[in-house]
Coordinates of C-alpha atoms in Angstrom, one line a residue:
Chain A
X27 CA 2.2 -84.3 -26.2
X28 CA 0.4 -81.0 -26.1
X29 CA 1.8 -77.8 -27.6
X30 CA 0.2 -74.7 -26.2
X31 CA 0.6 -71.7 -28.4
X32 CA -0.7 -69.0 -26.0
X33 CA -0.5 -68.6 -22.3
X34 CA -3.6 -69.1 -20.2
X35 CA -5.1 -71.5 -22.8
X36 CA -6.2 -68.5 -24.8
X37 CA -6.2 -68.9 -28.6
X38 CA -5.5 -72.2 -30.3
X39 CA -4.3 -75.4 -28.5
X40 CA -2.5 -77.9 -30.7
X41 CA -2.4 -81.6 -29.6
X42 CA 0.1 -84.0 -31.1
X43 CA 0.0 -87.8 -30.9
X44 CA 2.8 -90.0 -32.3
X45 CA 3.1 -93.7 -33.0
X46 CA 5.9 -96.0 -34.2
X47 CA 4.5 -98.7 -36.3
X48 CA 5.4 -102.4 -36.0
X49 CA 3.8 -103.1 -39.3
X50 CA 0.3 -103.9 -40.6
X51 CA -1.6 -101.4 -38.5
X52 CA -4.7 -99.8 -40.2
X53 CA -6.1 -98.1 -37.1
X54 CA -4.5 -95.4 -35.0
X55 CA -5.8 -95.2 -31.4
X56 CA -4.8 -95.5 -27.7
X57 CA -1.8 -94.1 -25.9
X58 CA 1.3 -93.1 -27.8
X59 CA 4.9 -93.5 -26.7
X60 CA 4.8 -90.3 -24.8
X61 CA 1.8 -91.2 -22.7
X62 CA -0.8 -89.1 -24.6
X63 CA -4.1 -90.7 -25.7
X64 CA -5.3 -90.0 -29.2
X65 CA -8.0 -87.4 -29.1
X66 CA -8.8 -85.0 -31.9
X67 CA -11.5 -82.7 -33.1
X68 CA -13.2 -84.3 -36.1
X69 CA -12.4 -82.4 -39.2
X70 CA -9.6 -80.4 -37.5
X71 CA -7.1 -83.3 -37.4
X72 CA -4.0 -83.6 -39.5
X73 CA -2.4 -87.0 -40.1
X74 CA 1.2 -87.4 -41.1
X75 CA 3.0 -90.6 -42.2
X76 CA 6.8 -90.2 -41.9
X77 CA 6.2 -86.4 -42.0
X78 CA 4.0 -86.4 -45.1
X79 CA 0.6 -85.0 -44.7
X80 CA -2.0 -87.5 -46.0
X81 CA -5.5 -86.6 -47.2
X82 CA -8.6 -87.0 -45.1
X83 CA -11.3 -89.1 -46.8
X84 CA -8.8 -90.6 -49.2
X85 CA -5.9 -91.8 -47.2
X86 CA -7.9 -92.1 -43.9
X87 CA -11.2 -91.7 -42.2
X88 CA -11.6 -90.0 -38.9
X89 CA -15.1 -89.8 -37.3
X90 CA -14.9 -90.9 -33.7
X91 CA -12.4 -88.3 -32.2
X92 CA -10.4 -91.2 -30.7
X93 CA -9.4 -93.4 -33.6
X94 CA -8.3 -93.0 -37.2
X95 CA -8.7 -95.7 -39.9
X96 CA -6.0 -95.8 -42.5
X97 CA -6.6 -96.8 -46.1
X98 CA -3.2 -98.4 -46.4
X99 CA -1.6 -100.4 -43.6
X100 CA 1.5 -99.1 -42.0
X101 CA 4.8 -100.8 -42.4
X102 CA 7.3 -101.5 -39.7
X103 CA 9.2 -98.3 -38.8
X104 CA 6.6 -95.9 -40.1
X105 CA 6.0 -92.8 -37.8
X106 CA 2.4 -91.8 -37.7
X107 CA 1.6 -88.4 -36.3
X108 CA -1.8 -86.9 -35.6
X109 CA -2.2 -83.3 -34.8
X110 CA -5.4 -81.6 -33.8
X111 CA -6.3 -78.1 -33.0
X112 CA -9.1 -77.1 -30.7
X113 CA -11.6 -74.8 -32.2
X114 CA -11.1 -71.1 -31.5
X115 CA -14.6 -69.8 -31.3
X116 CA -14.5 -66.1 -32.4
X117 CA -18.0 -65.7 -31.1
X118 CA -16.7 -66.0 -27.5
X119 CA -14.5 -62.9 -27.9
X120 CA -15.8 -59.7 -26.3
X121 CA -16.2 -57.1 -29.0
X122 CA -14.4 -53.8 -28.4
X123 CA -17.7 -52.0 -29.2
X124 CA -19.0 -53.3 -25.9
X125 CA -17.6 -50.2 -24.3
X126 CA -18.7 -46.8 -25.5
X127 CA -16.6 -44.3 -23.7
X128 CA -13.5 -43.6 -21.6
X129 CA -13.8 -45.3 -18.2
X130 CA -16.6 -47.7 -19.2
X131 CA -16.3 -51.2 -17.7
X132 CA -17.3 -54.6 -19.0
X133 CA -19.2 -56.5 -16.3
X134 CA -20.9 -59.9 -16.2
X135 CA -24.7 -59.8 -16.2
X136 CA -25.2 -63.6 -16.1
X137 CA -23.5 -66.8 -17.1
X138 CA -21.3 -66.3 -20.1
X139 CA -22.8 -62.9 -20.6
X140 CA -21.4 -59.4 -20.3
X141 CA -22.6 -55.9 -20.6
X142 CA -21.3 -52.3 -20.5
X143 CA -21.2 -50.3 -17.3
X144 CA -20.8 -46.6 -18.1
X145 CA -18.1 -44.7 -16.3
X146 CA -19.2 -43.3 -13.0
X147 CA -19.2 -39.6 -11.9
X148 CA -16.0 -38.1 -10.5
X149 CA -15.4 -39.3 -7.0
X150 CA -17.8 -42.2 -7.1
X151 CA -16.7 -45.7 -6.2
X152 CA -17.7 -49.1 -7.6
X153 CA -19.8 -51.2 -5.1
X154 CA -21.5 -54.6 -5.3
X155 CA -25.2 -54.2 -6.0
X156 CA -27.3 -57.3 -6.4
X157 CA -30.2 -55.3 -7.8
X158 CA -28.1 -53.9 -10.6
X159 CA -28.1 -55.7 -14.0
X160 CA -24.4 -56.0 -13.9
X161 CA -24.1 -56.8 -10.2
X162 CA -22.1 -53.7 -9.5
X163 CA -22.9 -50.0 -9.7
X164 CA -21.3 -46.6 -9.0
X165 CA -22.0 -45.1 -5.6
X166 CA -21.2 -42.0 -3.7
X167 CA -19.2 -39.8 -3.6
X168 CA -18.6 -41.0 -0.1
X169 CA -18.0 -38.6 2.8
X170 CA -15.0 -40.0 4.5
X171 CA -14.1 -38.3 7.8
X172 CA -10.4 -37.8 8.2
X173 CA -9.3 -37.7 4.6
X174 CA -9.1 -33.9 4.6
X175 CA -6.0 -32.7 6.4
X176 CA -7.4 -29.2 6.7
X177 CA -9.7 -28.6 9.6
X178 CA -12.7 -26.4 8.9
X179 CA -12.0 -26.5 5.2
X180 CA -15.8 -26.1 4.7
X181 CA -15.8 -23.0 6.8
X182 CA -18.5 -24.4 9.0
X183 CA -17.0 -23.4 12.4
X184 CA -16.8 -19.8 13.4
X185 CA -16.3 -19.8 17.2
X186 CA -14.7 -16.3 17.2
X187 CA -17.6 -14.7 15.3
X188 CA -18.9 -14.5 11.8
X189 CA -17.9 -10.9 10.9
X190 CA -14.5 -9.4 11.3
X191 CA -13.5 -5.9 10.7
X192 CA -10.4 -5.1 8.8
X193 CA -8.3 -4.0 11.7
X194 CA -6.2 -6.8 12.8
X195 CA -4.5 -10.0 11.8
X196 CA -5.0 -13.4 13.4
X197 CA -7.5 -16.2 13.4
X198 CA -11.0 -15.5 12.2
X199 CA -12.9 -18.6 11.0
X200 CA -11.6 -21.5 13.0
X201 CA -8.1 -22.8 12.1
X202 CA -7.6 -20.2 9.3
X203 CA -5.1 -17.5 9.9
X204 CA -5.3 -14.2 8.1
X205 CA -2.7 -11.6 7.7
X206 CA -4.8 -8.5 7.6
X207 CA -2.7 -6.0 9.5
X208 CA -3.1 -3.3 6.9
X209 CA -6.9 -3.0 7.2
X210 CA -7.3 -4.5 3.8
X211 CA -10.4 -6.7 4.0
X212 CA -13.4 -7.4 6.1
X213 CA -14.0 -11.1 6.5
X214 CA -17.5 -12.5 6.7
X215 CA -19.4 -15.8 6.8
X216 CA -21.7 -16.2 3.9
X217 CA -24.5 -18.6 3.1
X218 CA -26.0 -17.4 -0.2
X219 CA -25.6 -19.9 -3.0
X220 CA -22.8 -22.0 -1.5
X221 CA -21.3 -24.9 -3.5
X222 CA -23.2 -28.2 -3.4
X223 CA -22.5 -30.0 -0.2
X224 CA -21.9 -26.8 1.9
X225 CA -23.9 -24.4 3.9
X226 CA -21.3 -21.7 4.4
X227 CA -18.3 -20.1 2.8
X228 CA -16.0 -17.1 3.5
X229 CA -16.0 -13.8 1.8
X230 CA -13.1 -11.3 1.8
X231 CA -14.4 -7.8 1.0
X232 CA -12.0 -5.0 0.0
X233 CA -11.8 -2.3 2.7
X234 CA -8.7 -0.6 1.6
X235 CA -8.1 -0.3 -2.1
X236 CA -4.7 1.4 -1.7
X237 CA -3.1 -1.6 -0.1
X238 CA -5.0 -4.5 -1.7
X239 CA -3.3 -7.6 -0.3
X240 CA -4.5 -10.4 1.8
X241 CA -3.5 -13.9 2.7
X242 CA -5.3 -16.9 4.1
X243 CA -3.4 -19.8 5.5
X244 CA -3.7 -22.9 7.7
X245 CA -0.9 -24.5 9.5
X246 CA -0.9 -28.3 9.8
X247 CA 0.8 -29.6 12.9
X248 CA 3.3 -32.4 12.7
X249 CA 1.0 -35.1 14.1
X250 CA -1.3 -34.5 11.1
X251 CA 1.3 -33.7 8.5
X252 CA 3.0 -37.0 9.1
X253 CA 0.3 -38.8 7.1
X254 CA 1.6 -37.1 4.0
X255 CA 5.2 -37.9 4.4
X256 CA 6.5 -39.8 1.3
X257 CA 3.1 -39.4 -0.4
X258 CA 1.6 -37.2 -3.0
X259 CA -1.0 -34.8 -1.8
X260 CA -3.7 -32.8 -3.6
X261 CA -5.1 -29.5 -2.5
X262 CA -8.4 -28.3 -3.9
X263 CA -10.5 -25.2 -3.2
X264 CA -13.5 -23.5 -4.8
X265 CA -13.3 -19.8 -5.6
X266 CA -15.7 -17.1 -6.8
X267 CA -15.6 -13.3 -7.1
X268 CA -17.9 -10.4 -7.8
X269 CA -18.0 -8.8 -11.2
X270 CA -15.7 -5.9 -10.5
X271 CA -13.0 -7.8 -8.4
X272 CA -9.8 -7.8 -10.3
X273 CA -6.7 -9.5 -9.0
X274 CA -4.1 -12.2 -9.2
X275 CA -3.7 -14.8 -6.6
X276 CA -1.8 -18.0 -5.9
X277 CA -2.3 -20.9 -3.6
X278 CA 0.7 -22.8 -2.3
X279 CA 1.5 -26.0 -0.4
X280 CA 4.4 -25.2 1.9
X281 CA 6.6 -27.3 4.1
X282 CA 8.7 -26.6 7.1
X283 CA 11.3 -28.7 9.0
X284 CA 10.1 -27.1 12.3
X285 CA 7.9 -29.3 14.5
X286 CA 4.4 -27.8 14.8
X287 CA 5.4 -24.8 12.8
X288 CA 3.2 -21.7 12.6
X289 CA 3.7 -18.0 12.3
X290 CA 7.3 -17.0 12.1
X291 CA 8.6 -20.4 10.8
X292 CA 10.6 -20.8 7.6
X293 CA 8.4 -22.2 4.9
X294 CA 9.4 -23.7 1.5
X295 CA 6.9 -24.0 -1.3
X296 CA 6.5 -27.5 -2.8
X297 CA 3.5 -26.9 -5.1
X298 CA 1.4 -23.9 -6.3
X299 CA -1.3 -22.8 -8.6
X300 CA -1.7 -19.3 -10.0
X301 CA -4.9 -18.2 -11.7
X302 CA -5.9 -14.9 -13.1
X303 CA -9.1 -13.4 -11.9
X304 CA -10.5 -13.6 -15.4
X305 CA -10.7 -17.4 -15.0
X306 CA -13.2 -16.9 -12.1
X307 CA -16.9 -16.9 -12.5
X308 CA -19.1 -14.4 -10.8
X309 CA -21.9 -16.9 -10.4
X310 CA -20.4 -20.4 -10.3
X311 CA -17.7 -21.8 -8.2
X312 CA -14.4 -22.7 -9.9
X313 CA -12.2 -25.4 -8.4
X314 CA -8.4 -25.0 -8.4
X315 CA -6.0 -27.8 -7.5
X316 CA -2.4 -28.3 -6.5
X317 CA -0.7 -31.7 -6.5
X318 CA 2.7 -32.0 -4.8
X319 CA 5.0 -34.7 -3.5
X320 CA 5.7 -34.4 0.3
X321 CA 9.2 -35.6 1.2
X322 CA 9.9 -38.0 4.0
X323 CA 13.2 -36.5 4.9
X324 CA 12.5 -34.3 7.9
X325 CA 11.9 -31.2 5.8
X326 CA 8.2 -31.5 5.9
X327 CA 7.6 -31.8 9.6
X328 CA 4.8 -29.2 9.2
X329 CA 2.7 -28.3 6.2
X330 CA 0.9 -25.1 5.3
X331 CA -1.8 -24.1 2.8
X332 CA -1.2 -20.6 1.9
X333 CA -3.2 -18.3 -0.4
X334 CA -1.9 -14.9 -1.5
X335 CA -4.1 -12.5 -3.2
X336 CA -3.1 -9.2 -4.7
X337 CA -5.7 -7.1 -6.3
X338 CA -4.9 -5.2 -9.5
X339 CA -7.7 -2.7 -9.8
X340 CA -10.5 -2.8 -7.4
X341 CA -12.8 -0.6 -5.3
X342 CA -14.0 -0.9 -1.7
X343 CA -16.7 -3.4 -1.6
X344 CA -15.4 -5.8 -4.2
X345 CA -15.0 -9.3 -2.9
X346 CA -13.6 -12.8 -3.5
X347 CA -15.0 -15.9 -1.9
X348 CA -13.6 -19.3 -0.9
X349 CA -15.3 -22.6 -0.1
X350 CA -14.5 -26.3 0.4
X351 CA -10.8 -26.3 0.9
X352 CA -9.3 -29.8 1.1
X353 CA -5.9 -31.3 1.3
X354 CA -5.8 -35.1 0.8
X355 CA -3.5 -37.9 0.0
X356 CA -3.2 -39.0 -3.6
X357 CA -3.1 -37.1 -6.9
X358 CA -6.8 -36.9 -7.6
X359 CA -9.0 -34.3 -6.0
X360 CA -12.1 -36.0 -4.6
X361 CA -15.4 -34.7 -3.3
X362 CA -15.0 -32.4 -0.3
X363 CA -15.6 -33.8 3.1
X364 CA -14.9 -32.4 6.6
X365 CA -11.8 -33.5 8.5
X366 CA -14.0 -34.5 11.4
X367 CA -16.7 -36.1 9.2
X368 CA -19.7 -34.8 11.0
X369 CA -20.4 -31.3 12.1
X370 CA -19.8 -32.2 15.7
X371 CA -16.6 -34.0 14.7
X372 CA -15.4 -30.9 12.9
X373 CA -16.2 -28.7 15.9
X374 CA -14.3 -31.1 18.1
X375 CA -11.3 -31.1 15.7
X376 CA -11.3 -27.3 15.7
X377 CA -11.6 -27.1 19.5
X378 CA -8.3 -28.9 19.8
X379 CA -6.9 -25.5 18.8
X380 CA -9.5 -23.0 20.0
X381 CA -12.7 -22.8 22.0
X382 CA -14.5 -20.1 23.9
X383 CA -17.1 -19.2 26.4
X384 CA -18.9 -16.0 25.8
X385 CA -22.0 -13.9 26.5
X386 CA -23.3 -13.8 23.0
X387 CA -26.1 -16.2 23.5
X388 CA -26.8 -15.4 27.2
X389 CA -25.1 -12.2 28.5
X390 CA -25.7 -13.2 32.1
X391 CA -24.6 -16.8 31.8
X392 CA -22.5 -18.4 34.5
X393 CA -19.5 -20.3 33.1
X394 CA -18.0 -22.2 36.0
X395 CA -17.8 -22.6 39.7
X396 CA -15.4 -20.7 41.9
X397 CA -14.4 -20.1 45.5
X398 CA -12.8 -17.1 47.3
X399 CA -9.1 -17.6 47.7
X400 CA -8.2 -14.3 49.2
X401 CA -10.3 -11.3 50.2
X402 CA -9.8 -9.9 46.7
X403 CA -9.3 -13.0 44.6
X404 CA -11.6 -15.8 43.3
X405 CA -10.3 -18.9 41.7
X406 CA -12.1 -21.5 39.6
X407 CA -11.2 -24.3 37.2
X408 CA -12.5 -24.7 33.6
X409 CA -12.3 -28.0 31.8
X410 CA -12.1 -27.8 28.0
X411 CA -14.5 -29.8 25.8
X412 CA -11.6 -31.7 24.2
X413 CA -7.9 -32.0 25.0
X414 CA -6.1 -29.0 23.4
X415 CA -2.9 -29.2 21.4
X416 CA -1.0 -27.4 24.2
X417 CA -1.6 -25.4 27.3
X418 CA -3.7 -22.6 25.8
X419 CA -3.4 -18.9 25.9
X420 CA -6.5 -17.2 27.5
X421 CA -7.8 -14.1 25.8
X422 CA -10.4 -11.8 27.4
X423 CA -12.3 -8.8 26.2
X424 CA -9.9 -6.5 27.9
X425 CA -12.6 -4.9 30.0
X426 CA -12.7 -6.0 33.6
X427 CA -16.3 -5.0 34.1
X428 CA -17.4 -7.4 31.4
X429 CA -16.9 -10.2 34.0
X430 CA -18.5 -10.9 37.3
X431 CA -18.6 -13.4 40.1
X432 CA -21.3 -14.4 42.6
X433 CA -20.1 -15.1 46.1
X434 CA -22.7 -16.3 48.4
X435 CA -25.6 -14.0 47.6
X436 CA -23.5 -11.1 46.4
X437 CA -22.8 -10.4 42.8
X438 CA -19.7 -8.4 42.1
X439 CA -18.1 -7.0 38.9
X440 CA -14.5 -7.9 38.5
X441 CA -11.8 -5.3 39.1
X442 CA -9.4 -6.9 36.6
X443 CA -9.9 -9.2 33.6
X444 CA -9.5 -12.9 34.4
X445 CA -6.1 -14.4 34.0
X446 CA -4.8 -17.9 34.1
X447 CA -3.1 -19.2 37.3
X448 CA -1.9 -22.3 35.6
X449 CA -3.0 -24.2 32.5
X450 CA -2.7 -27.7 31.1
X451 CA -4.0 -29.3 27.9
X452 CA -7.2 -30.2 29.7
X453 CA -7.9 -27.5 32.3
X454 CA -7.1 -24.0 33.2
X455 CA -7.3 -22.4 36.7
X456 CA -8.6 -18.9 36.4
X457 CA -8.2 -16.0 38.7
X458 CA -10.8 -13.2 39.1
X459 CA -10.1 -10.0 41.0
X460 CA -12.9 -8.5 43.0
X461 CA -13.1 -5.7 45.6
X462 CA -13.9 -7.7 48.7
X463 CA -15.2 -11.2 49.6
X464 CA -15.0 -13.7 52.5
X465 CA -12.3 -16.3 52.0
X466 CA -13.7 -19.8 51.4
X467 CA -17.1 -18.9 50.1
X468 CA -18.2 -20.7 47.0
X469 CA -19.5 -19.0 43.9
X470 CA -19.6 -18.8 40.1
X471 CA -18.1 -16.6 37.4
X472 CA -19.5 -15.5 34.1
X473 CA -20.5 -12.7 31.8
X474 CA -21.6 -9.4 33.5
X475 CA -24.7 -8.8 31.4
X476 CA -22.9 -8.2 28.2
X477 CA -22.3 -10.1 25.0
X478 CA -18.8 -8.6 24.9
X479 CA -17.6 -10.9 27.7
X480 CA -15.7 -14.0 26.5
X481 CA -13.0 -16.4 27.5
X482 CA -11.1 -17.6 24.5
X483 CA -8.6 -20.4 24.8
X484 CA -6.1 -20.7 22.0
X485 CA -3.6 -23.5 21.3
X486 CA -3.1 -22.5 17.7
X487 CA 0.1 -22.9 15.9
Chain B
X8 CA 1.2 -5.2 21.5
X9 CA 2.7 -5.0 24.9
X10 CA 3.9 -7.7 27.4
X11 CA 4.0 -7.8 31.1
X12 CA 5.0 -10.6 33.4
X13 CA 3.1 -11.3 36.6
X14 CA 3.6 -13.9 39.3
X15 CA 0.6 -15.7 40.7
X16 CA 0.4 -15.4 44.4
X17 CA -1.5 -18.7 44.4
X18 CA 0.7 -21.0 42.4
X19 CA 3.8 -18.9 42.1
X20 CA 3.7 -19.4 38.3
X21 CA 4.9 -16.7 36.0
X22 CA 2.1 -15.5 33.7
X23 CA 2.7 -13.5 30.6
X24 CA 0.1 -10.8 30.0
X25 CA -0.2 -9.4 26.5
X26 CA -2.2 -6.3 25.5
X27 CA -3.4 -6.9 22.0
X28 CA -3.9 -4.3 19.3
X29 CA -7.6 -4.9 19.3
X30 CA -8.0 -4.1 23.0
X31 CA -8.2 -7.6 24.2
X32 CA -5.9 -9.0 26.9
X33 CA -4.3 -12.4 26.8
X34 CA -2.6 -14.4 29.5
X35 CA 0.0 -16.8 28.2
X36 CA 1.2 -20.0 30.0
X37 CA 4.9 -20.7 30.2
X38 CA 4.5 -23.8 28.0
X39 CA 7.3 -24.1 25.4
X40 CA 4.8 -25.6 22.9
X41 CA 2.5 -22.7 23.2
X42 CA 3.1 -20.5 20.1
X43 CA 2.2 -17.3 22.0
X44 CA 4.9 -18.2 24.6
X45 CA 7.3 -18.9 21.8
X46 CA 6.6 -15.5 20.3
X47 CA 7.1 -13.9 23.7
X48 CA 10.5 -15.6 24.1
X49 CA 11.5 -14.4 20.7
X50 CA 10.4 -10.9 21.7
X51 CA 12.7 -11.0 24.7
X52 CA 15.5 -12.6 22.8
X53 CA 15.4 -9.6 20.5
X54 CA 16.5 -7.5 23.4
X55 CA 13.1 -6.2 24.5
X56 CA 12.6 -5.7 28.2
X57 CA 9.3 -6.8 29.8
X58 CA 8.4 -5.3 33.2
X59 CA 7.5 -7.6 36.1
X60 CA 4.5 -7.0 38.2
X61 CA 2.4 -8.6 40.8
X62 CA -1.0 -10.0 39.8
X63 CA -3.2 -7.0 39.0
X64 CA -6.0 -6.7 41.4
X65 CA -7.6 -3.3 40.9
X66 CA -6.8 -2.3 37.4
X67 CA -8.8 -3.1 34.3
X68 CA -5.8 -3.8 32.2
X69 CA -2.2 -4.8 32.9
X70 CA 0.5 -2.1 33.0
X71 CA 2.0 -1.1 29.8
X72 CA 5.1 -3.0 28.7
X73 CA 7.4 -2.1 25.8

């Protein structure tokens, strides 16, 4: 029989062979009464007669590994037992000193040979690499489109403009809503010394030191938030300030039971981080994180990232900056990547919520075809670049003369700003009012030689 | 911010016009999933009265609402 003292054949294996003598035997060999053949490691065997250990070289000789010669013959009824342990070769154990630091891995670098693989950098992943000594190596960090639940977390997309005066609240950089109704801050796109992996970031510059409050938030619609239900999520963002900016701030992950919740919804905080301004560098970016459990009980149908900042002592011109905002599944913040992966993917993701035509690039550009519907009205259809979240609101400059139509060979300024006739998630029919035209004539509509003209389509939350 | 309701002579659809504080003008479709329309409904539900009008043809901005 075989007695194994440790699972998985690790450690010492003890074999036992037993034989009932008939009398006169001087050799032990062959198969015992339990079907086990005699096999032992020479020098490691132990021979018992009726339970008494006998002495190697005196009472028996054992040199073959399969037979034992007794000095004295057995008598009938004797029980001969041979036990043998396999060698436990300590040299085959992997020394603990093979690893040198937290996170190191032991990897094979050949047959019966191992080596240490030092821990990888944060966010890297282990990949097979036939050219590496250990056959594997750390790679990345990888840029995985779709892992970031925040669209435009890198502040790459600025369809509405790149500088915003402190005179209104609403959406500035794409997808980010700003409550700035008290003329608190100007908001600008910046590109000087961004964090590694980014080209742009956003700066909030104090414009009103008497009411120093600002918030920045992004609403995540239900179709996106559902990925987080029942999971842990981690929010991360990089922050920097100028030397005289002084304030406290907090970022929150909020939930709402409302489907596709936005402004005006009821929000409940499920995670937050508060950091004093003294923890911020004036030259380097500092990353802050929140980890929170998102319930799967109908109370988190929508999610929101919400940053509140209240300055303590500051003067006009002080600023605070944000970059690389990310909300992802899991409890570990990983390297930033865009929700849409590529720049064009990010733009398309943002255009689900907002897109615009304007005269900023070409103030005399024509935007779409039209025809004259009545003697004072022109109609035309615009198709959006991507399907929008809902039938969008159309916003215009508010000045009718910023818009024009061409009918036949005649160009006419509009007498009223364009309005929607009907809208879907894919197209909007637009109405333009003009002084006079012939019904049925084809034409085009566009900017009336001004960069102020725009058609903004918003399906924001 | 002021609202005005117009009716398109072409489609017959109601269109909500909104004069925004920054001088821009928005036209809002009557889609219940549009957040601007939801805000308009909340505005009306709070007892505010929004004037009706025909589609403006010769004015640069819609008529003032409440």
